[in-house]
């Protein structure tokens, strides 16, 4: 009888165990550690724009203190742009070789040091040298961050991830003027660079201590991530082999896929830098806003762009998940967004209403920013272990557009005397960039295209 009772009790326990499938299924759910990694990476995108945009707020004070005219100040700013561009590929390659943990820790520390060094400058020459070194550091940020995501984000979540990271960067650009102005009003322009540098140094220390380049390394060091999440990450993307052939730069230049992607990206960069450099002047000179109202209305397109960043990536990922068609998912979103941007930019320049002009420009930047997350997600799609190199190459070519944008826009404005024609030029350039996406194949891996063995 006792044996029978024990058997019945055992069966009852087994029955109760399987009568609660929710408890069993909950134990089988993947952890969410990749989203914590993504959030920490988003913070560095925000910090890059805090440290990058603050100098534009300090500009009047610095120009007055050092006796710089607008042309000389333009040279100071251009030093950052060109050194930022030339460091993309080398740092991307170093990141592919040594990993994002080491590379990002070093370069964030590097540019944070030169952020605070900006507060120590005493003349134009010292300012130029510091900004040159600052640009070299920041140049590796986005390629290295993209490389970090290569091991942590599944292919079907990459659009969302890249859209969110760039959304944080745009949000950083939108809030920096308010934060920097507040700090400068209390303690002067030099204090702004000192305080902002501390933020980067703290991030670099946390990153070095906490982050690991792969989920497996993270699990071994910290735990907190289960095998189901690791399998989800690795199952949705190509398996990243531990022993990989080296991708030389001269080999990269033979990739038609990478070239079409990289040639399209400058059209995006050209246009987005119009909003970063010329929009405030446009609102004051062409639309008659005073400085206080300009500051408010200039932030509206940037905030709209923040939404577009995240939404574009989400839409692209959903299309990929639903259709299984990477070409469709990665092409349709940036092409649509860039066409939306081109379409709204012209009425934004033509309308007689200043408020409608802001609305149209916000719609334009919203559409434009839908594309950026997909650009960087495609670097992951085709790059995998070479994502740092691919994204660095793309950003280098893209920054040619960024550097030319304020110059070409200003030249067209000077020659024609009208604000309409510079926007028409940008609109036409965007259409070309959208069409180039037809030749980009996100499902073609760089290793397969170049037969890397």
Tab-separated table of N, CA, C and O in Angstrom, residues 272-353:
chain	number	residue	atom	x	y	z
A	272	UNK	N	21.665	65.603	-44.930
A	272	UNK	CA	21.480	65.744	-43.488
A	272	UNK	C	22.350	66.861	-42.932
A	272	UNK	O	21.967	67.540	-41.961
A	273	UNK	N	23.501	67.119	-43.568
A	273	UNK	CA	24.358	68.194	-43.080
A	273	UNK	C	23.811	69.566	-43.427
A	273	UNK	O	24.201	70.566	-42.811
A	274	UNK	N	22.913	69.649	-44.398
A	274	UNK	CA	22.200	70.915	-44.637
A	274	UNK	C	21.377	71.272	-43.408
A	274	UNK	O	21.358	72.423	-42.951
A	275	UNK	N	20.698	70.265	-42.859
A	275	UNK	CA	19.894	70.506	-41.662
A	275	UNK	C	20.775	70.837	-40.458
A	275	UNK	O	20.376	71.605	-39.584
A	276	UNK	N	21.973	70.259	-40.409
A	276	UNK	CA	22.856	70.493	-39.273
A	276	UNK	C	23.548	71.853	-39.350
A	276	UNK	O	23.853	72.458	-38.311
A	277	UNK	N	23.821	72.333	-40.561
A	277	UNK	CA	24.636	73.541	-40.698
A	277	UNK	C	23.867	74.770	-41.181
A	277	UNK	O	24.144	75.878	-40.742
A	278	UNK	N	22.897	74.594	-42.090
A	278	UNK	CA	22.254	75.736	-42.711
A	278	UNK	C	20.832	76.011	-42.231
A	278	UNK	O	20.309	77.100	-42.444
A	279	UNK	N	20.195	75.037	-41.590
A	279	UNK	CA	18.815	75.245	-41.169
A	279	UNK	C	18.634	76.433	-40.229
A	279	UNK	O	17.706	77.235	-40.417
A	280	UNK	N	19.487	76.614	-39.209
A	280	UNK	CA	19.311	77.797	-38.354
A	280	UNK	C	19.376	79.116	-39.125
A	280	UNK	O	18.550	80.008	-38.912
A	281	UNK	N	20.354	79.244	-40.014
A	281	UNK	CA	20.463	80.477	-40.814
A	281	UNK	C	19.257	80.656	-41.728
A	281	UNK	O	18.765	81.772	-41.921
A	282	UNK	N	18.772	79.549	-42.280
A	282	UNK	CA	17.595	79.606	-43.154
A	282	UNK	C	16.379	80.126	-42.390
A	282	UNK	O	15.621	80.974	-42.889
A	283	UNK	N	16.193	79.628	-41.172
A	283	UNK	CA	15.024	80.051	-40.394
A	283	UNK	C	15.114	81.517	-39.991
A	283	UNK	O	14.083	82.203	-39.904
A	284	UNK	N	16.320	82.032	-39.767
A	284	UNK	CA	16.487	83.425	-39.384
A	284	UNK	C	16.401	84.349	-40.598
A	284	UNK	O	15.624	85.317	-40.623
A	285	UNK	N	17.191	84.036	-41.630
A	285	UNK	CA	17.298	84.945	-42.764
A	285	UNK	C	16.148	84.830	-43.750
A	285	UNK	O	15.657	85.840	-44.271
A	286	UNK	N	15.710	83.607	-44.033
A	286	UNK	CA	14.657	83.419	-45.037
A	286	UNK	C	13.263	83.415	-44.427
A	286	UNK	O	12.287	83.770	-45.096
A	287	UNK	N	13.144	83.010	-43.157
A	287	UNK	CA	11.820	82.884	-42.547
A	287	UNK	C	11.549	83.892	-41.446
A	287	UNK	O	10.444	83.941	-40.919
A	288	UNK	N	12.538	84.687	-41.095
A	288	UNK	CA	12.303	85.811	-40.202
A	288	UNK	C	12.150	85.480	-38.733
A	288	UNK	O	11.657	86.318	-37.962
A	289	UNK	N	12.561	84.313	-38.288
A	289	UNK	CA	12.491	83.993	-36.864
A	289	UNK	C	13.601	84.721	-36.103
A	289	UNK	O	14.720	84.869	-36.615
A	290	UNK	N	13.290	85.171	-34.889
A	290	UNK	CA	14.359	85.692	-34.049
A	290	UNK	C	15.142	84.518	-33.458
A	290	UNK	O	14.765	83.354	-33.619
A	291	UNK	N	16.220	84.830	-32.767
A	291	UNK	CA	17.119	83.777	-32.303
A	291	UNK	C	16.439	82.820	-31.324
A	291	UNK	O	16.651	81.606	-31.379
A	292	UNK	N	15.602	83.354	-30.438
A	292	UNK	CA	14.930	82.510	-29.462
A	292	UNK	C	13.989	81.524	-30.134
A	292	UNK	O	14.007	80.320	-29.851
A	293	UNK	N	13.152	82.027	-31.060
A	293	UNK	CA	12.216	81.152	-31.760
A	293	UNK	C	12.943	80.211	-32.714
A	293	UNK	O	12.511	79.073	-32.929
A	294	UNK	N	14.033	80.677	-33.300
A	294	UNK	CA	14.812	79.812	-34.186
A	294	UNK	C	15.313	78.585	-33.438
A	294	UNK	O	15.244	77.460	-33.938
A	295	UNK	N	15.811	78.780	-32.217
A	295	UNK	CA	16.303	77.659	-31.439
A	295	UNK	C	15.245	76.603	-31.199
A	295	UNK	O	15.512	75.405	-31.247
A	296	UNK	N	14.007	77.051	-30.965
A	296	UNK	CA	12.908	76.116	-30.738
A	296	UNK	C	12.504	75.411	-32.016
A	296	UNK	O	12.416	74.171	-32.076
A	297	UNK	N	12.279	76.190	-33.082
A	297	UNK	CA	11.783	75.590	-34.323
A	297	UNK	C	12.853	74.781	-35.049
A	297	UNK	O	12.532	73.845	-35.782
A	298	UNK	N	14.125	75.098	-34.839
A	298	UNK	CA	15.188	74.301	-35.460
A	298	UNK	C	15.265	72.910	-34.851
A	298	UNK	O	15.728	71.968	-35.504
A	299	UNK	N	14.800	72.759	-33.606
A	299	UNK	CA	14.844	71.451	-32.958
A	299	UNK	C	13.740	70.521	-33.458
A	299	UNK	O	13.858	69.296	-33.335
A	300	UNK	N	12.669	71.074	-34.022
A	300	UNK	CA	11.539	70.249	-34.453
A	300	UNK	C	11.932	69.269	-35.562
A	300	UNK	O	11.624	68.071	-35.470
A	301	UNK	N	12.591	69.705	-36.636
A	301	UNK	CA	13.025	68.721	-37.639
A	301	UNK	C	13.966	67.666	-37.073
A	301	UNK	O	13.893	66.488	-37.456
A	302	UNK	N	14.854	68.045	-36.145
A	302	UNK	CA	15.776	67.072	-35.558
A	302	UNK	C	15.030	66.035	-34.729
A	302	UNK	O	15.373	64.841	-34.752
A	303	UNK	N	14.009	66.466	-34.015
A	303	UNK	CA	13.219	65.516	-33.250
A	303	UNK	C	12.412	64.604	-34.177
A	303	UNK	O	12.246	63.413	-33.905
A	304	UNK	N	11.918	65.165	-35.276
A	304	UNK	CA	11.222	64.331	-36.272
A	304	UNK	C	12.180	63.312	-36.868
A	304	UNK	O	11.810	62.153	-37.117
A	305	UNK	N	13.424	63.724	-37.073
A	305	UNK	CA	14.427	62.797	-37.580
A	305	UNK	C	14.724	61.679	-36.590
A	305	UNK	O	14.979	60.541	-36.995
A	306	UNK	N	14.662	61.982	-35.305
A	306	UNK	CA	14.867	60.953	-34.284
A	306	UNK	C	13.830	59.850	-34.411
A	306	UNK	O	14.146	58.658	-34.317
A	307	UNK	N	12.577	60.241	-34.634
A	307	UNK	CA	11.497	59.266	-34.827
A	307	UNK	C	11.730	58.464	-36.102
A	307	UNK	O	11.574	57.244	-36.139
A	308	UNK	N	12.118	59.150	-37.166
A	308	UNK	CA	12.372	58.479	-38.440
A	308	UNK	C	13.490	57.466	-38.349
A	308	UNK	O	13.423	56.394	-38.957
A	309	UNK	N	14.533	57.775	-37.581
A	309	UNK	CA	15.642	56.837	-37.384
A	309	UNK	C	15.148	55.487	-36.896
A	309	UNK	O	15.444	54.436	-37.477
A	310	UNK	N	14.406	55.522	-35.809
A	310	UNK	CA	13.956	54.281	-35.180
A	310	UNK	C	12.897	53.581	-36.021
A	310	UNK	O	12.936	52.357	-36.197
A	311	UNK	N	11.949	54.351	-36.551
A	311	UNK	CA	10.850	53.758	-37.308
A	311	UNK	C	11.340	53.077	-38.577
A	311	UNK	O	10.876	51.986	-38.932
A	312	UNK	N	12.295	53.695	-39.275
A	312	UNK	CA	12.807	53.101	-40.501
A	312	UNK	C	13.428	51.741	-40.261
A	312	UNK	O	13.203	50.792	-41.017
A	313	UNK	N	14.203	51.624	-39.183
A	313	UNK	CA	14.815	50.338	-38.863
A	313	UNK	C	13.790	49.283	-38.497
A	313	UNK	O	13.891	48.121	-38.903
A	314	UNK	N	12.772	49.675	-37.731
A	314	UNK	CA	11.725	48.730	-37.329
A	314	UNK	C	10.975	48.207	-38.547
A	314	UNK	O	10.717	47.008	-38.685
A	315	UNK	N	10.604	49.106	-39.450
A	315	UNK	CA	9.853	48.711	-40.651
A	315	UNK	C	10.676	47.747	-41.498
A	315	UNK	O	10.179	46.730	-41.991
A	316	UNK	N	11.961	48.058	-41.672
A	316	UNK	CA	12.822	47.196	-42.482
A	316	UNK	C	12.920	45.798	-41.891
A	316	UNK	O	12.825	44.791	-42.607
A	317	UNK	N	13.085	45.725	-40.571
A	317	UNK	CA	13.169	44.415	-39.917
A	317	UNK	C	11.867	43.632	-40.049
A	317	UNK	O	11.877	42.413	-40.266
A	318	UNK	N	10.734	44.310	-39.888
A	318	UNK	CA	9.435	43.630	-39.980
A	318	UNK	C	9.209	43.066	-41.380
A	318	UNK	O	8.670	41.968	-41.547
A	319	UNK	N	9.608	43.824	-42.396
A	319	UNK	CA	9.468	43.338	-43.775
A	319	UNK	C	10.331	42.093	-43.975
A	319	UNK	O	9.901	41.118	-44.606
A	320	UNK	N	11.541	42.117	-43.426
A	320	UNK	CA	12.437	40.963	-43.570
A	320	UNK	C	11.848	39.737	-42.870
A	320	UNK	O	11.845	38.631	-43.403
A	321	UNK	N	11.337	39.941	-41.649
A	321	UNK	CA	10.758	38.823	-40.904
A	321	UNK	C	9.539	38.246	-41.623
A	321	UNK	O	9.327	37.033	-41.650
A	322	UNK	N	8.713	39.112	-42.180
A	322	UNK	CA	7.467	38.668	-42.786
A	322	UNK	C	7.674	38.026	-44.145
A	322	UNK	O	6.997	37.050	-44.502
A	323	UNK	N	8.603	38.564	-44.932
A	323	UNK	CA	8.779	38.090	-46.304
A	323	UNK	C	9.988	37.180	-46.464
A	323	UNK	O	10.049	36.409	-47.430
A	324	UNK	N	10.969	37.298	-45.562
A	324	UNK	CA	12.209	36.557	-45.739
A	324	UNK	C	13.054	37.074	-46.881
A	324	UNK	O	14.020	36.433	-47.291
A	325	UNK	N	12.704	38.243	-47.382
A	325	UNK	CA	13.389	38.831	-48.540
A	325	UNK	C	14.247	39.997	-48.071
A	325	UNK	O	13.736	41.101	-47.825
A	326	UNK	N	15.545	39.776	-47.943
A	326	UNK	CA	16.437	40.816	-47.471
A	326	UNK	C	16.560	41.980	-48.437
A	326	UNK	O	16.674	43.136	-48.018
A	327	UNK	N	16.559	41.696	-49.727
A	327	UNK	CA	16.661	42.771	-50.713
A	327	UNK	C	15.494	43.732	-50.590
A	327	UNK	O	15.661	44.953	-50.573
A	328	UNK	N	14.291	43.180	-50.531
A	328	UNK	CA	13.098	44.020	-50.415
A	328	UNK	C	13.123	44.820	-49.121
A	328	UNK	O	12.864	46.035	-49.119
A	329	UNK	N	13.455	44.162	-48.017
A	329	UNK	CA	13.409	44.809	-46.708
A	329	UNK	C	14.401	45.958	-46.597
A	329	UNK	O	14.088	47.013	-46.037
A	330	UNK	N	15.598	45.749	-47.122
A	330	UNK	CA	16.633	46.771	-46.985
A	330	UNK	C	16.540	47.853	-48.063
A	330	UNK	O	17.006	48.972	-47.841
A	331	UNK	N	15.956	47.561	-49.205
A	331	UNK	CA	15.886	48.554	-50.272
A	331	UNK	C	14.695	49.490	-50.140
A	331	UNK	O	14.802	50.704	-50.334
A	332	UNK	N	13.522	48.940	-49.848
A	332	UNK	CA	12.297	49.720	-49.959
A	332	UNK	C	12.238	50.854	-48.942
A	332	UNK	O	11.723	51.937	-49.232
A	333	UNK	N	12.776	50.634	-47.746
A	333	UNK	CA	12.690	51.664	-46.704
A	333	UNK	C	13.565	52.879	-47.025
A	333	UNK	O	13.072	54.009	-47.023
A	334	UNK	N	14.868	52.721	-47.300
A	334	UNK	CA	15.663	53.915	-47.615
A	334	UNK	C	15.235	54.592	-48.911
A	334	UNK	O	15.260	55.829	-48.995
A	335	UNK	N	14.848	53.806	-49.899
A	335	UNK	CA	14.402	54.419	-51.150
A	335	UNK	C	13.143	55.258	-50.930
A	335	UNK	O	13.041	56.393	-51.424
A	336	UNK	N	12.197	54.716	-50.181
A	336	UNK	CA	10.971	55.459	-49.890
A	336	UNK	C	11.271	56.694	-49.049
A	336	UNK	O	10.767	57.788	-49.313
A	337	UNK	N	12.104	56.513	-48.013
A	337	UNK	CA	12.416	57.632	-47.137
A	337	UNK	C	13.129	58.762	-47.855
A	337	UNK	O	12.824	59.943	-47.643
A	338	UNK	N	14.080	58.428	-48.719
A	338	UNK	CA	14.818	59.466	-49.436
A	338	UNK	C	13.933	60.186	-50.441
A	338	UNK	O	14.086	61.392	-50.659
A	339	UNK	N	12.998	59.464	-51.038
A	339	UNK	CA	12.051	60.104	-51.956
A	339	UNK	C	11.088	61.017	-51.199
A	339	UNK	O	10.715	62.095	-51.688
A	340	UNK	N	10.674	60.602	-50.007
A	340	UNK	CA	9.841	61.468	-49.164
A	340	UNK	C	10.600	62.746	-48.824
A	340	UNK	O	10.050	63.857	-48.880
A	341	UNK	N	11.867	62.588	-48.447
A	341	UNK	CA	12.688	63.749	-48.114
A	341	UNK	C	12.813	64.695	-49.291
A	341	UNK	O	12.690	65.919	-49.146
A	342	UNK	N	13.058	64.139	-50.480
A	342	UNK	CA	13.192	64.967	-51.677
A	342	UNK	C	11.888	65.684	-52.004
A	342	UNK	O	11.883	66.858	-52.396
A	343	UNK	N	10.765	64.999	-51.812
A	343	UNK	CA	9.462	65.565	-52.159
A	343	UNK	C	9.063	66.703	-51.227
A	343	UNK	O	8.492	67.711	-51.679
A	344	UNK	N	9.348	66.601	-49.932
A	344	UNK	CA	8.921	67.625	-48.983
A	344	UNK	C	9.890	68.796	-48.902
A	344	UNK	O	9.521	69.882	-48.443
A	345	UNK	N	11.123	68.594	-49.342
A	345	UNK	CA	12.108	69.655	-49.222
A	345	UNK	C	11.777	70.859	-50.104
A	345	UNK	O	11.909	72.019	-49.690
A	346	UNK	N	11.294	70.593	-51.315
A	346	UNK	CA	11.011	71.692	-52.240
A	346	UNK	C	9.837	72.556	-51.770
A	346	UNK	O	9.957	73.788	-51.739
A	347	UNK	N	8.676	71.979	-51.394
A	347	UNK	CA	7.621	72.855	-50.854
A	347	UNK	C	8.044	73.551	-49.572
A	347	UNK	O	7.559	74.645	-49.272
A	348	UNK	N	8.963	72.930	-48.813
A	348	UNK	CA	9.487	73.606	-47.638
A	348	UNK	C	10.220	74.882	-47.993
A	348	UNK	O	10.211	75.855	-47.230
A	349	UNK	N	10.859	74.902	-49.151
A	349	UNK	CA	11.558	76.100	-49.607
A	349	UNK	C	10.622	77.086	-50.306
A	349	UNK	O	10.858	78.295	-50.276
A	350	UNK	N	9.549	76.577	-50.932
A	350	UNK	CA	8.669	77.417	-51.741
A	350	UNK	C	7.535	78.065	-50.957
A	350	UNK	O	7.075	79.149	-51.328
A	351	UNK	N	7.049	77.410	-49.903
A	351	UNK	CA	5.887	77.930	-49.199
A	351	UNK	C	6.141	79.325	-48.613
A	351	UNK	O	7.265	79.654	-48.228
A	352	UNK	N	5.079	80.133	-48.554
A	352	UNK	CA	5.199	81.487	-48.027
A	352	UNK	C	5.094	81.514	-46.501
A	352	UNK	O	5.489	82.491	-45.873
A	353	UNK	N	4.531	80.466	-45.930
A	353	UNK	CA	4.339	80.409	-44.485
A	353	UNK	C	5.603	79.882	-43.799
A	353	UNK	O	6.108	78.804	-44.131
